Amino acid sequence: FKGAHGGFMLSLKPEDITMKMIVECAEKKQTMVFECSPASSLCPGGKGDFCRVWPILNKLQSKIDIFLDNMTLKDIIEA
């Protein structure tokens, strides 16, 4: 791809690059909707076992991860 100040070449085919890969590369961390632990037992505040919101956030995060894993760069290009 040729940009205004140069360009780049993909090392993978667009259909092999997921949006999750792009987001995690750009953010330099795991995609997270909320800064919450992926396991209630690892809660940084030590309250994972009592947190009533954690199960909801965890379910939301799982759905977002699946969505981003199933959308590819090819899907974006062709949209």
mmCIF file of C-alpha atoms in Angstrom:
data_model
loop_
_atom_site.group_PDB
_atom_site.id
_atom_site.type_symbol
_atom_site.label_atom_id
_atom_site.label_comp_id
_atom_site.label_asym_id
_atom_site.label_seq_id
_atom_site.Cartn_x
_atom_site.Cartn_y
_atom_site.Cartn_z
ATOM 1 C CA PHE A 1 0.000 0.000 0.000
ATOM 2 C CA LYS A 2 1.383 3.398 -0.982
ATOM 3 C CA GLY A 3 0.913 6.184 1.532
ATOM 4 C CA ALA A 4 1.535 9.925 1.332
ATOM 5 C CA HIS A 5 4.991 9.557 2.929
ATOM 6 C CA GLY A 6 5.915 6.066 1.801
ATOM 7 C CA GLY A 7 4.114 2.800 2.166
ATOM 8 C CA PHE A 8 4.111 -0.612 3.687
ATOM 9 C CA MET A 9 3.734 -4.240 2.761
ATOM 10 C CA LEU A 10 1.622 -6.713 4.716
ATOM 11 C CA SER A 11 3.344 -9.869 5.927
ATOM 12 C CA LEU A 12 0.007 -11.719 5.986
ATOM 13 C CA LYS A 13 -2.943 -11.805 3.620
ATOM 14 C CA PRO A 14 -5.756 -9.384 4.601
ATOM 15 C CA GLU A 15 -8.047 -12.343 5.282
ATOM 16 C CA ASP A 16 -5.517 -13.638 7.845
ATOM 17 C CA ILE A 17 -5.293 -10.370 9.805
ATOM 18 C CA THR A 18 -8.045 -10.003 12.389
ATOM 19 C CA MET A 19 -9.265 -6.750 13.826
ATOM 20 C CA LYS A 20 -8.253 -8.068 17.246
ATOM 21 C CA MET A 21 -4.663 -8.412 15.988
ATOM 22 C CA ILE A 22 -4.738 -4.837 14.657
ATOM 23 C CA VAL A 23 -6.215 -3.353 17.843
ATOM 24 C CA GLU A 24 -3.779 -5.216 20.099
ATOM 25 C CA CYS A 25 -0.833 -4.181 17.934
ATOM 26 C CA ALA A 26 -1.908 -0.534 17.889
ATOM 27 C CA GLU A 27 -2.726 -0.399 21.616
ATOM 28 C CA LYS A 28 0.230 -2.587 22.648
ATOM 29 C CA LYS A 29 -1.999 -4.478 25.088
ATOM 30 C CA GLN A 30 -4.839 -6.972 25.166
ATOM 31 C CA THR A 31 -8.181 -5.596 23.995
ATOM 32 C CA MET A 32 -10.173 -4.773 27.099
ATOM 33 C CA VAL A 33 -13.416 -2.856 27.407
ATOM 34 C CA PHE A 34 -12.842 -2.288 31.108
ATOM 35 C CA GLU A 35 -9.621 -2.476 33.086
ATOM 36 C CA CYS A 36 -10.863 -5.546 34.852
ATOM 37 C CA SER A 37 -9.188 -8.888 35.347
ATOM 38 C CA PRO A 38 -10.094 -11.728 32.981
ATOM 39 C CA ALA A 39 -10.507 -13.948 36.084
ATOM 40 C CA SER A 40 -12.380 -12.867 39.209
ATOM 41 C CA SER A 41 -9.699 -14.538 41.364
ATOM 42 C CA LEU A 42 -7.060 -12.218 39.837
ATOM 43 C CA CYS A 43 -8.934 -8.970 40.504
ATOM 44 C CA PRO A 44 -6.357 -6.207 41.130
ATOM 45 C CA GLY A 45 -8.628 -4.737 43.824
ATOM 46 C CA GLY A 46 -8.970 -8.096 45.561
ATOM 47 C CA LYS A 47 -12.768 -7.948 45.330
ATOM 48 C CA GLY A 48 -13.376 -10.240 42.371
ATOM 49 C CA ASP A 49 -15.253 -12.793 44.429
ATOM 50 C CA PHE A 50 -17.802 -10.177 45.594
ATOM 51 C CA CYS A 51 -18.042 -8.058 42.458
ATOM 52 C CA ARG A 52 -21.540 -8.202 41.043
ATOM 53 C CA VAL A 53 -20.532 -6.443 37.830
ATOM 54 C CA TRP A 54 -17.553 -8.660 36.927
ATOM 55 C CA PRO A 55 -19.611 -11.536 35.417
ATOM 56 C CA ILE A 56 -21.395 -9.070 33.124
ATOM 57 C CA LEU A 57 -18.165 -7.350 32.075
ATOM 58 C CA ASN A 58 -16.496 -10.708 31.499
ATOM 59 C CA LYS A 59 -19.367 -11.863 29.263
ATOM 60 C CA LEU A 60 -19.254 -8.576 27.328
ATOM 61 C CA GLN A 61 -15.490 -8.896 26.876
ATOM 62 C CA SER A 62 -15.887 -12.436 25.539
ATOM 63 C CA LYS A 63 -18.426 -11.279 22.955
ATOM 64 C CA ILE A 64 -16.191 -8.389 21.862
ATOM 65 C CA ASP A 65 -13.179 -10.721 21.559
ATOM 66 C CA ILE A 66 -15.183 -13.112 19.370
ATOM 67 C CA PHE A 67 -16.423 -10.223 17.216
ATOM 68 C CA LEU A 68 -12.913 -8.809 16.705
ATOM 69 C CA ASP A 69 -11.464 -12.279 16.042
ATOM 70 C CA ASN A 70 -14.056 -12.939 13.351
ATOM 71 C CA MET A 71 -13.653 -9.627 11.495
ATOM 72 C CA THR A 72 -10.661 -9.397 9.188
ATOM 73 C CA LEU A 73 -8.856 -6.645 7.362
ATOM 74 C CA LYS A 74 -10.332 -8.088 4.162
ATOM 75 C CA ASP A 75 -13.842 -7.538 5.591
ATOM 76 C CA ILE A 76 -12.994 -3.885 6.259
ATOM 77 C CA ILE A 77 -11.457 -3.359 2.818
ATOM 78 C CA GLU A 78 -14.495 -4.860 1.080
ATOM 79 C CA ALA A 79 -17.099 -3.066 3.222
#
